[in-house]
Coordinates of C-alpha atoms (C1' of nucleotides) in Angstrom, one line a residue:
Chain A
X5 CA 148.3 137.2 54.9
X6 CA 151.4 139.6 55.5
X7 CA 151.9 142.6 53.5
X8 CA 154.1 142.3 50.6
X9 CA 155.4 145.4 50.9
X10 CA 157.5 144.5 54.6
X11 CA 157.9 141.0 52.5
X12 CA 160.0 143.5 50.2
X13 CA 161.0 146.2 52.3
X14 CA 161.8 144.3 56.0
X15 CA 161.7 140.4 55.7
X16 CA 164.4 140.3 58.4
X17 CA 161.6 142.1 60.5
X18 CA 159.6 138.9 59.3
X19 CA 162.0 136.3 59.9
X20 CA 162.7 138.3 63.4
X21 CA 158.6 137.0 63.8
X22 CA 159.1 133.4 62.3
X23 CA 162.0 133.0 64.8
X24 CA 159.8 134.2 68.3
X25 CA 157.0 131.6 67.0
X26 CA 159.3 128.8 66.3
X27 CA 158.4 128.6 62.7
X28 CA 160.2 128.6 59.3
X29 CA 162.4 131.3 59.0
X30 CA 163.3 130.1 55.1
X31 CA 159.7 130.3 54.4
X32 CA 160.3 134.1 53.9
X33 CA 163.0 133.8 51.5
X34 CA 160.9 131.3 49.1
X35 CA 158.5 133.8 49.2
X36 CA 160.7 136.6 48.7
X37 CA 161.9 135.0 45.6
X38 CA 158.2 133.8 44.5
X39 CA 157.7 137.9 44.7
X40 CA 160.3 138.1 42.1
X41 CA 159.5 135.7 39.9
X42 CA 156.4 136.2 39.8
X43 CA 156.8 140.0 39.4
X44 CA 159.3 139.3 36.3
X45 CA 157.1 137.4 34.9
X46 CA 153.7 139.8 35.3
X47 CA 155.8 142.7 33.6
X48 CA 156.3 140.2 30.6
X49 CA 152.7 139.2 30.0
X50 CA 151.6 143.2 30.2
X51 CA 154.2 144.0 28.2
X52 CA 152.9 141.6 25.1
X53 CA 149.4 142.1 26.2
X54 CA 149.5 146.2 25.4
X55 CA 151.0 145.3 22.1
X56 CA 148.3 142.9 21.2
X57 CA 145.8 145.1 22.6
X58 CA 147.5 147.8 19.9
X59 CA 147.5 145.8 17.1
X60 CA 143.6 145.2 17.7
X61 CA 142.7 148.0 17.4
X62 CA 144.3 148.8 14.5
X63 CA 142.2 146.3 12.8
X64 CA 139.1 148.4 12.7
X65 CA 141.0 150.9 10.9
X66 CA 142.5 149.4 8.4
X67 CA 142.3 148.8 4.9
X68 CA 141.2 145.8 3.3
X69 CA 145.2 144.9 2.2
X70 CA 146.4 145.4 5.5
X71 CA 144.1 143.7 7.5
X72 CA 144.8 140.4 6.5
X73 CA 148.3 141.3 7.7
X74 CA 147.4 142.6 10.8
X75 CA 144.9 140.0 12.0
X76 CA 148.0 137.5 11.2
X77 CA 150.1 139.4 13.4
X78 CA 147.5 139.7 16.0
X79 CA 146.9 135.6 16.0
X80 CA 150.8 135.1 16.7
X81 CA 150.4 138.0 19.7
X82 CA 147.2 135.9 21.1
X83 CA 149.2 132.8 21.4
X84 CA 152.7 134.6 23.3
X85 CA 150.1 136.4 25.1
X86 CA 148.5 133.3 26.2
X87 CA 151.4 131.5 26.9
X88 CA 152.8 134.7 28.8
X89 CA 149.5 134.8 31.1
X90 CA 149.8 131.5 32.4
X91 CA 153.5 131.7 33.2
X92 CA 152.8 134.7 35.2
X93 CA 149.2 133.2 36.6
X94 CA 151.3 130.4 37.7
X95 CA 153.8 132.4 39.5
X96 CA 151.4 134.3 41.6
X97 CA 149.9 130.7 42.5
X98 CA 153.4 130.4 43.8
X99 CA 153.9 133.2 45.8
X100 CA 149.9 133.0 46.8
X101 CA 151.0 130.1 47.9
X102 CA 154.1 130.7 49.8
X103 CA 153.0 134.2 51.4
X104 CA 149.9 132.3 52.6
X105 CA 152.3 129.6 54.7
X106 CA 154.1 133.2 56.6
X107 CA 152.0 133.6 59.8
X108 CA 151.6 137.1 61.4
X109 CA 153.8 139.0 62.6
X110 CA 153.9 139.4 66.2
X111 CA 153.6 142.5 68.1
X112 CA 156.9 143.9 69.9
X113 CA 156.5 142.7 73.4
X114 CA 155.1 139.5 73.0
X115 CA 156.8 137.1 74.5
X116 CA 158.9 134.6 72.5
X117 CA 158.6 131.0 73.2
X118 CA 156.0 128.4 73.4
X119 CA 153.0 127.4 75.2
X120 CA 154.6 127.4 78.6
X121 CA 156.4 130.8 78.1
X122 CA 152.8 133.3 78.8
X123 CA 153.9 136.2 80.8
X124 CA 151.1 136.9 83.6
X125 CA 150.0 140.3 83.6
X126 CA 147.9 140.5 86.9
X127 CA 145.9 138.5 88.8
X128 CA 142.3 139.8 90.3
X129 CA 140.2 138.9 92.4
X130 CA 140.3 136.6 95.9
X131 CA 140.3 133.0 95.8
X132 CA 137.5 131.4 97.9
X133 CA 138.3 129.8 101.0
X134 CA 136.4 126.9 101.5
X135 CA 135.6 124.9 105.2
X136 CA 133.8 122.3 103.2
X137 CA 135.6 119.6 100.7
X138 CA 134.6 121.7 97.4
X139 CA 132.4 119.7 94.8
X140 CA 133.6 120.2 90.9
X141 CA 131.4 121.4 88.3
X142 CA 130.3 117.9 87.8
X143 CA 129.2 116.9 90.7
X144 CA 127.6 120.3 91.5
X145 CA 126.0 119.8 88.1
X146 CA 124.5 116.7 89.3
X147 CA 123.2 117.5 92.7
X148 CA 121.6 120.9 91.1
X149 CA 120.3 119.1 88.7
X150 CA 121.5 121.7 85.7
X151 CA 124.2 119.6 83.4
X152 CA 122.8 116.0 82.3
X153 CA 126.2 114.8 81.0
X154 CA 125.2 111.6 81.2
X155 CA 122.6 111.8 78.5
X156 CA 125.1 113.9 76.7
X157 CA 126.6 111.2 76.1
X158 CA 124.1 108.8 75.2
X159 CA 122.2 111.4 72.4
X160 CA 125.9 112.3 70.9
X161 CA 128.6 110.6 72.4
X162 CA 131.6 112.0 75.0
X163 CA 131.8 115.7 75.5
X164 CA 128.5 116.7 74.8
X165 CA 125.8 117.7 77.7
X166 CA 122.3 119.3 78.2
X167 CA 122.0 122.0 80.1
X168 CA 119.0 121.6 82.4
X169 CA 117.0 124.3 84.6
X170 CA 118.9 127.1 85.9
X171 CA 121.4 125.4 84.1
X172 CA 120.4 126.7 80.8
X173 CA 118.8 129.5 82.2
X174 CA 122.2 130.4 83.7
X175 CA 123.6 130.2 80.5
X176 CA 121.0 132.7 78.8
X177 CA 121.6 134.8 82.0
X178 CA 125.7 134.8 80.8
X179 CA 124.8 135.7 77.3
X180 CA 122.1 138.1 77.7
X181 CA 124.4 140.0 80.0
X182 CA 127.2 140.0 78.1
X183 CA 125.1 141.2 75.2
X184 CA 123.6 144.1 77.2
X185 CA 127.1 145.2 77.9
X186 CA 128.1 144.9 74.8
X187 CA 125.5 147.0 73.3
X188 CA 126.2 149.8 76.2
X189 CA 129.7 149.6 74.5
X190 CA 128.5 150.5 71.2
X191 CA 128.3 146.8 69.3
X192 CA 126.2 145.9 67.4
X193 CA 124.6 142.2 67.9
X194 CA 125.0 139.4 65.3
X195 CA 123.2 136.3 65.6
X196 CA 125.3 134.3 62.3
X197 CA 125.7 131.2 60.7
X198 CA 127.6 128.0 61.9
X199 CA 128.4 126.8 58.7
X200 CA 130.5 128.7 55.8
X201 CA 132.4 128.3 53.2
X202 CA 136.1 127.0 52.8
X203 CA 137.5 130.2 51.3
X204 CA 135.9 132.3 54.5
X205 CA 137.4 129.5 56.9
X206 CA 140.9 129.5 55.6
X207 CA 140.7 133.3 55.5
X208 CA 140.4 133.7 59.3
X209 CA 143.1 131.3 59.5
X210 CA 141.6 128.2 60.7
X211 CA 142.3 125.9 58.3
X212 CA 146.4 125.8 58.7
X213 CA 147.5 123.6 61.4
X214 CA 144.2 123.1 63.5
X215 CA 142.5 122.3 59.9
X216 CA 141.7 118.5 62.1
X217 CA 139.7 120.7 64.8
X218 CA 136.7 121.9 62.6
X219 CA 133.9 120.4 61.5
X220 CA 133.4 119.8 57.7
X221 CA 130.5 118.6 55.6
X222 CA 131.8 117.0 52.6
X223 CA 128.5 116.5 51.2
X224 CA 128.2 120.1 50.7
X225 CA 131.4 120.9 51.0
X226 CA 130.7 124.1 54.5
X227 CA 132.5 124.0 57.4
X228 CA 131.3 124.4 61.1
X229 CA 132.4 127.4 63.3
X230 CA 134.2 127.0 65.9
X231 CA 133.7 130.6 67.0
X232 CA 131.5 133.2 65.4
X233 CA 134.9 134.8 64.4
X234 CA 134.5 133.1 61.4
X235 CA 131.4 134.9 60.5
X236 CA 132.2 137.8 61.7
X237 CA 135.6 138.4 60.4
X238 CA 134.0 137.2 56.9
X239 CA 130.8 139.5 57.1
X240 CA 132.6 142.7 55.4
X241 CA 135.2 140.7 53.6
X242 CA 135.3 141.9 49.9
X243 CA 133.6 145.4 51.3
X244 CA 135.4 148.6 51.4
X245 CA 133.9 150.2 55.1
X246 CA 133.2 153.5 56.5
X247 CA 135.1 154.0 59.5
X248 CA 134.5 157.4 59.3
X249 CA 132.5 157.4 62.5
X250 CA 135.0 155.4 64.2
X251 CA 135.5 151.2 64.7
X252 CA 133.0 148.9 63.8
X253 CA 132.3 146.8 66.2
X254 CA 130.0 143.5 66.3
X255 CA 129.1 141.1 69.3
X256 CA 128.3 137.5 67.7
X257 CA 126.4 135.3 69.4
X258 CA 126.6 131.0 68.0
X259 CA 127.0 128.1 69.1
X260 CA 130.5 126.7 68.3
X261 CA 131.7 123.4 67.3
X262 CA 135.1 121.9 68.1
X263 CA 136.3 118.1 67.2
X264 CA 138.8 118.4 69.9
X265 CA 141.4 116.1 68.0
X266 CA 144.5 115.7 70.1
X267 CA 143.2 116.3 72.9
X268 CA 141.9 112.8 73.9
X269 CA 142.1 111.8 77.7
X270 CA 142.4 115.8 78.2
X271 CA 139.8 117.6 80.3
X272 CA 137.3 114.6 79.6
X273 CA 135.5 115.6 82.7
X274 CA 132.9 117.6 82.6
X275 CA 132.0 120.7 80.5
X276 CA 135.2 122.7 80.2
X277 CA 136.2 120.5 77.0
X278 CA 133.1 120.2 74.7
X279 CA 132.2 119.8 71.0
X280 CA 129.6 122.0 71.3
X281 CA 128.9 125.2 73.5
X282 CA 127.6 129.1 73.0
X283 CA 129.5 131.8 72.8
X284 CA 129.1 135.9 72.4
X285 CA 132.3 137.3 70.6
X286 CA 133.3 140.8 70.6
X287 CA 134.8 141.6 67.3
X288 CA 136.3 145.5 65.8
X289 CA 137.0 146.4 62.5
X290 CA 138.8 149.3 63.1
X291 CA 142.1 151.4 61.2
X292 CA 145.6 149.7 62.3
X293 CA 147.2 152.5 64.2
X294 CA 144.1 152.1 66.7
X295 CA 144.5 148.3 66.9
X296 CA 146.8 147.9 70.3
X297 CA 144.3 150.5 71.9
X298 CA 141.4 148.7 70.9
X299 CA 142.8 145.1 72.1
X300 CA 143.2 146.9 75.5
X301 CA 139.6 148.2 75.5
X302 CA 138.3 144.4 74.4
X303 CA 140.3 143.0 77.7
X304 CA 138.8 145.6 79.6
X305 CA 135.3 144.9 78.5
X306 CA 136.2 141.3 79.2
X307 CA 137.6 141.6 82.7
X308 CA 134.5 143.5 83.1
X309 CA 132.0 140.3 82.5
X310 CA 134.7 138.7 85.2
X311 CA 134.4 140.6 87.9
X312 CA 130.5 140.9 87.4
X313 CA 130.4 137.2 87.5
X314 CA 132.8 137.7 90.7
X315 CA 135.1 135.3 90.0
X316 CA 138.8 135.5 90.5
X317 CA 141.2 135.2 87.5
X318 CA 144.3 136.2 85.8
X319 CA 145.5 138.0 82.6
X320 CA 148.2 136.6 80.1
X321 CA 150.3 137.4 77.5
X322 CA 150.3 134.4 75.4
X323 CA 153.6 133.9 73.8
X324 CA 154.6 134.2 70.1
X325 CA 154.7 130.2 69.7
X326 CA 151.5 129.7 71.4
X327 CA 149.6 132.4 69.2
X328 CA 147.0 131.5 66.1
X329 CA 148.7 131.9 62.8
X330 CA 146.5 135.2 62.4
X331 CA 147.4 136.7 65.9
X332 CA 149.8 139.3 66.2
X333 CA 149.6 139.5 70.5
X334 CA 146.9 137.9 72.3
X335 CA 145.7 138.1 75.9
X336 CA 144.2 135.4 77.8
X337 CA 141.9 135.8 81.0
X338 CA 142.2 132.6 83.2
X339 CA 139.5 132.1 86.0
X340 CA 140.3 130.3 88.9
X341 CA 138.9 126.6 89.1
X342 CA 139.2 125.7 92.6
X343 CA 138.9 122.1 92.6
X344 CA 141.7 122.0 89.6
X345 CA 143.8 124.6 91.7
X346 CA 144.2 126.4 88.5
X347 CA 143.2 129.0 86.2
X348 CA 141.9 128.2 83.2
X349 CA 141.1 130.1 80.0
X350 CA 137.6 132.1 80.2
X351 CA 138.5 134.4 77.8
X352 CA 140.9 135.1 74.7
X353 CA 141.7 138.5 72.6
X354 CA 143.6 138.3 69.6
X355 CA 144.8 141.5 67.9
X356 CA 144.9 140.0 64.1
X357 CA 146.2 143.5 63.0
X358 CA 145.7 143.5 59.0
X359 CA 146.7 140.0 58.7
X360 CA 143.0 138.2 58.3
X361 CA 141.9 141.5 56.6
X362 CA 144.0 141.1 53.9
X363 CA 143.5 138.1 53.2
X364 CA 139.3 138.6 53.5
X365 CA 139.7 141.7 51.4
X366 CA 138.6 144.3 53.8
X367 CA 139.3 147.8 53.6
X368 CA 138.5 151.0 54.5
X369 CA 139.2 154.4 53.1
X370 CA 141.6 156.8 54.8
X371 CA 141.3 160.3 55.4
X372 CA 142.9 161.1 52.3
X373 CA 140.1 159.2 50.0
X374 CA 142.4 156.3 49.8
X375 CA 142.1 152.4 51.0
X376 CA 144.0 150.8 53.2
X377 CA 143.2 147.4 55.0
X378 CA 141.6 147.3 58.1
X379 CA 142.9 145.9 61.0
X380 CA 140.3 143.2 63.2
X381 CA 140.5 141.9 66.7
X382 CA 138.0 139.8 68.4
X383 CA 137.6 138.9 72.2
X384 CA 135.8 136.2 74.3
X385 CA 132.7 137.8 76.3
X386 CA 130.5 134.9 77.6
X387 CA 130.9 131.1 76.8
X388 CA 129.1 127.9 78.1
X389 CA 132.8 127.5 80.1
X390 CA 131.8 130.3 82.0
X391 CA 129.5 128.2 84.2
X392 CA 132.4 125.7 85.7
X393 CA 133.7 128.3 87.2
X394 CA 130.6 130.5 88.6
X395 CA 129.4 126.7 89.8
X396 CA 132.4 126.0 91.8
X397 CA 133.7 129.4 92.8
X398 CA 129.9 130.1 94.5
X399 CA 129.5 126.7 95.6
X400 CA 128.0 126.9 99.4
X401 CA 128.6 123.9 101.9
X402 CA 124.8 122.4 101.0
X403 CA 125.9 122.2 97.8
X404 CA 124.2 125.1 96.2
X405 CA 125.5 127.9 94.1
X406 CA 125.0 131.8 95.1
X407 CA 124.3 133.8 91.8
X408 CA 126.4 136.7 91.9
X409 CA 124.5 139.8 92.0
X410 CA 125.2 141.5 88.7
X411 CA 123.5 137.9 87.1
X412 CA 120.3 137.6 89.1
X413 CA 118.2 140.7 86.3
X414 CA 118.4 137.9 83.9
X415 CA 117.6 135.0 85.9
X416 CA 114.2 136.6 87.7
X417 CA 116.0 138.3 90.6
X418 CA 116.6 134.5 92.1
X419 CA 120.0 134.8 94.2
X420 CA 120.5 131.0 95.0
X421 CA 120.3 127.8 92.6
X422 CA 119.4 125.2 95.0
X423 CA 120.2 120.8 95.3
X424 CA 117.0 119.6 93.5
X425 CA 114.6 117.7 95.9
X426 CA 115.0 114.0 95.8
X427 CA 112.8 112.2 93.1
X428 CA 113.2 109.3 90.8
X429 CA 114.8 111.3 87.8
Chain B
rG10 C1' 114.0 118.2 43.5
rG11 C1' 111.8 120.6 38.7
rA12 C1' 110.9 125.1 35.5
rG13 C1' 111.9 130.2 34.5
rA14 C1' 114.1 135.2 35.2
rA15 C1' 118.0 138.2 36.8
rU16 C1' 123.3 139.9 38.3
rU17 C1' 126.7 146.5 34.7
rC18 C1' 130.8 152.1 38.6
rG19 C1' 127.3 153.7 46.4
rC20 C1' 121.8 153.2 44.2
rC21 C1' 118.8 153.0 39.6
rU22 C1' 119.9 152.4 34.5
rA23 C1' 121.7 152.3 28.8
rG24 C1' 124.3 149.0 26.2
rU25 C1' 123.1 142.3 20.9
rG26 C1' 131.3 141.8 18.2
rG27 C1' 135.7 147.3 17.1
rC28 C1' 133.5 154.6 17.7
rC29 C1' 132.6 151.0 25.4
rU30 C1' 138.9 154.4 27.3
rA31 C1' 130.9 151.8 29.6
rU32 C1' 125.5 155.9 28.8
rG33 C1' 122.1 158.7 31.6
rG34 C1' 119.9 159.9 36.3
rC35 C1' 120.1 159.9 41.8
rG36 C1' 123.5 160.5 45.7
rC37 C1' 128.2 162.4 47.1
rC38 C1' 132.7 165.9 46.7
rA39 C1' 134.7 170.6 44.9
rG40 C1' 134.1 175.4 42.3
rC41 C1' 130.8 179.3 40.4
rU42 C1' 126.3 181.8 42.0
rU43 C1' 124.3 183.7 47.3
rG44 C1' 124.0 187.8 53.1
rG45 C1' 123.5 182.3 54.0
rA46 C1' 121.0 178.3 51.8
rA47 C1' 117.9 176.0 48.1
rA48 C1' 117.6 176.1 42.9
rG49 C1' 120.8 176.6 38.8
rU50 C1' 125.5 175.7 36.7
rU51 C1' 130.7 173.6 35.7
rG52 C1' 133.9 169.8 36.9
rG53 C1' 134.9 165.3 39.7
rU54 C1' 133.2 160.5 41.6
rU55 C1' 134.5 151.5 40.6
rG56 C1' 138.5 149.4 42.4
rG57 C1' 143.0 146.5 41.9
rG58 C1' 148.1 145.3 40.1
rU59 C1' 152.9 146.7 38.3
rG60 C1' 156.6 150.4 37.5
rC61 C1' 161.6 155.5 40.1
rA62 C1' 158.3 157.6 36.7
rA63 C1' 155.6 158.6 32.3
rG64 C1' 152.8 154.8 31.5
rC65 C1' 150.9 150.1 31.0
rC66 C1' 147.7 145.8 32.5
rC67 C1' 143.3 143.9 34.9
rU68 C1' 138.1 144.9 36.6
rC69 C1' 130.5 144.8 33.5
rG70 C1' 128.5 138.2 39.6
rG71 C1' 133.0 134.2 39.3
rG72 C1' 135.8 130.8 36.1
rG73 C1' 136.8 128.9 31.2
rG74 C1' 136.1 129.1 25.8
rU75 C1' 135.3 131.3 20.6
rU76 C1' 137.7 135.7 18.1
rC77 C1' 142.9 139.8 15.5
rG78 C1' 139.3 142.0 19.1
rA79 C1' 133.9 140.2 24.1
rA80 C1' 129.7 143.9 28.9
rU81 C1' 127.9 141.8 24.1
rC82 C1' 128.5 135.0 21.4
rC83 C1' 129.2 129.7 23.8
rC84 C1' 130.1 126.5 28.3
rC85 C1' 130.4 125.7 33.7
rC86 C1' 129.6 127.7 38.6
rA87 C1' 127.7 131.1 42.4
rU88 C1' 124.0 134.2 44.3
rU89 C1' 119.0 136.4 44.2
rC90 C1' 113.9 136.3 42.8
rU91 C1' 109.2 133.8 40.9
rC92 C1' 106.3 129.4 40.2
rC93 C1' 105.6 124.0 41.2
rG94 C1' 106.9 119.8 44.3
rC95 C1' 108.5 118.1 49.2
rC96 C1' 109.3 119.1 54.2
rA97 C1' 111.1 119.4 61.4

RNA sequence: GGAGAAUUCGCCUAGUGGCCUAUGGCGCCAGCUUGGAAAGUUGGUUGGGUGCAAGCCCUCGGGGGUUCGAAUCCCCCAUUCUCCGCCA
């Protein structure tokens, strides 16, 4: 949610916002003029209610002729009151409703423009050369025996997978690094749950226009994660927090689920585009004027995990249009894919400045004893993805797959995930 | 799934219709005291909304109701705990 004070202050500054994202611009007068109303009619209800509230207590008081008289008066206040408290209940609804519809406002910098308008940052790393036709993911999957998409399919349908052998080993390698790093940094590890309820979901943001991309149980009425954002970004929510020893920061590990609606016939190959895959999250609670410094710390921790995973990539500034309704700026880290010729997303980091904060309820109190909502940003640090890319960009001409050095601690010092030897499964 | 108990200001706790504008303790903050500290002592200590302000309104798990008036009475819901049943 924005703050209502800029709504009041600086809604050009918002509309300015509306306009780089390519949404409603008149949004932000209807709720400027909710605001109003709804502020009219608040000042009306108190106004009657601290009369009633007087005449009560005269009640107590009073003498037996007079308080016949006064609990008449105080029945007629009851019902204006009543009536009073719904007109104004009913314009907050309103304006709860229309300031809800007002994404963040983006970040200056950010480029304007839609999905195709990312700025690239820098590129790192060197693209392997290879004198060998490269195998995708797939088919190095298949040969190493370590992702049974196949069976994926058969257990759960299209775009789900086992990961088999070093295959899932390689995975717990990928998170188990990223979470020792993490901790080095100073988060703390979450494990959380994948379901949670509908207020939590819409308050990270998720259930605007990608509402069709999560998972929801009817029966009992929970939704599944698509990233232990969710979680996270709901774990203080309602809490004021001590940041007095500086940001608070988490790394939450789950499994994430995705329906992928709209994306049919897209990336149907393979593991980049699942329903279902693991993830460790960075996430920082921390007081807005540190926000931008902290989203540049969470790419560097990021691009860290890259380059000890060796693999070539890219940063980019995603552009306004382009950005989750709760994203102020967000950078992307693209790995190289060779047999796609392209980078694709490894990573995102979202600065959500006090936009998801506010509307989670999460504060902090400043140096002068008073609160003030905190500002959150998460960032990608492992996911199941993570293995297309290590797979092809360390594929050797025998068809195995060097593990890059900084991996090998967590996989038992092996350096080499060799073909499997011919057999009848 | 069945039965019962609980939920009050960071923590513990008092409170069974108006004097609750919520008690007391712990903790915390500030002052006094001290060479410095402890002890003692005095004061402060839930948050939110609205208003230029004074102020006013809301907040006793959440929502609704009864009443002139609700922490207190009634209804629904959530969460936690205990016992029984069932179970990967």
């Amino acid at each position: 949610m924005i703050d209502a004070n800029l709504l009041r202050d600086n809604p050009e500054a918002i509309k300015a916002s509306q306009r780089a994202r390519g949404a409603s611009e008149t949004l932000v007068d209807e709720a400027a003029s909710a605001d109003a109303n709804w502020r009219k009619a608040l000042a009306e209800f108190e106004t009657l209610r601290a009369e009633q509230n007087a005449k009560a207590k005269l009640v107590a008081g009073a003498t037996k002729d007079d308080r016949a008289a006064l609990i008449a008066e105080g029945q007629a206040l009851a019902a204006e009151v009543k009536v009073a408290e719904q007109r104004a209940n009913e314009a907050q609804t309103v304006l709860d409703a229309a300031i809800w519809k007002i994404e963040n406002v983006v970040l200056e910098g950010v480029p304007a423009g839609g999905e195709d308008d990312f700025v690239v940052i820098r590129e790192e790393g060197t693209k392997p050369v290879f004198n060998f036709e490269p195998r995708d993911h797939v088919a190095l999957g298949e040969l190493l025996d370590v992702i049974d998409i196949e069976r994926g399919a058969k257990i759960s349908g299209s775009r789900f997978y086992f990961l088999k052998g070093w295959g899932a080993r390689l995975e717990l390698a990928l998170m188990n690094m990223a979470l020792d790093q993490a901790a080095k940094a100073g988060f703390t590890a979450l494990i959380t749950p994948t379901l949670v309820k509908p207020e939590v979901m819409a308050g990270t943001g998720f259930l605007g226009q990608h509402a069709d991309e999560i998972y929801y149980l009817p029966g009992d009425d929970l939704y599944l994660t698509g990233t232990s954002e969710v979680a996270l970004a709901g774990y203080h929510s309602d809490e004021i927090v001590d940041l007095s020893d500086g940001p608070k920061r988490y790394a939450g590990w789950s499994t994430c689920y995705r329906r992928e609606a709209g994306s049919h016939g897209k990336d149907t190959r393979g593991i980049l585009r699942v329903h279902q895959f693991n993830k460790l999250e960075m996430f920082s609670y921390i007081a807005p004027e540190e926000a931008e410094a902290e989203h540049q710390r969470l790419l560097a921790w990021q691009e860290q995990m890259l380059q000890k995973c060796e693999l070539p990539y890219r940063v980019i500034d995603t552009a306004a249009g382009d950005l989750g309704s709760s994203a102020a700026r967000k950078f992307d880290a693209e790995a190289w894919v060779p047999t796609q010729d392209a980078y694709r997303e490894l990573t995102s980091t979202s600065n959500c400045t006090t936009f998801q904060a506010r509307r989670l309820n999460v504060r902090y109190r400043k140096e002068d004893g008073k609160t003030a909502t905190v500002a959150t940003l998460n960032g990608t640090l492992a996911t199941t993805r993570w293995l297309v890319a290590i797979l092809e960009n360390h594929q050797q001409e025998d068809g195995s797959v060097r593990i890059p050095v900084a991996l090998r601690p967590y996989l038992g010092g092996a350096e080499v995930i060799e073909p499997k030897k011919k057999s009848n499964n």
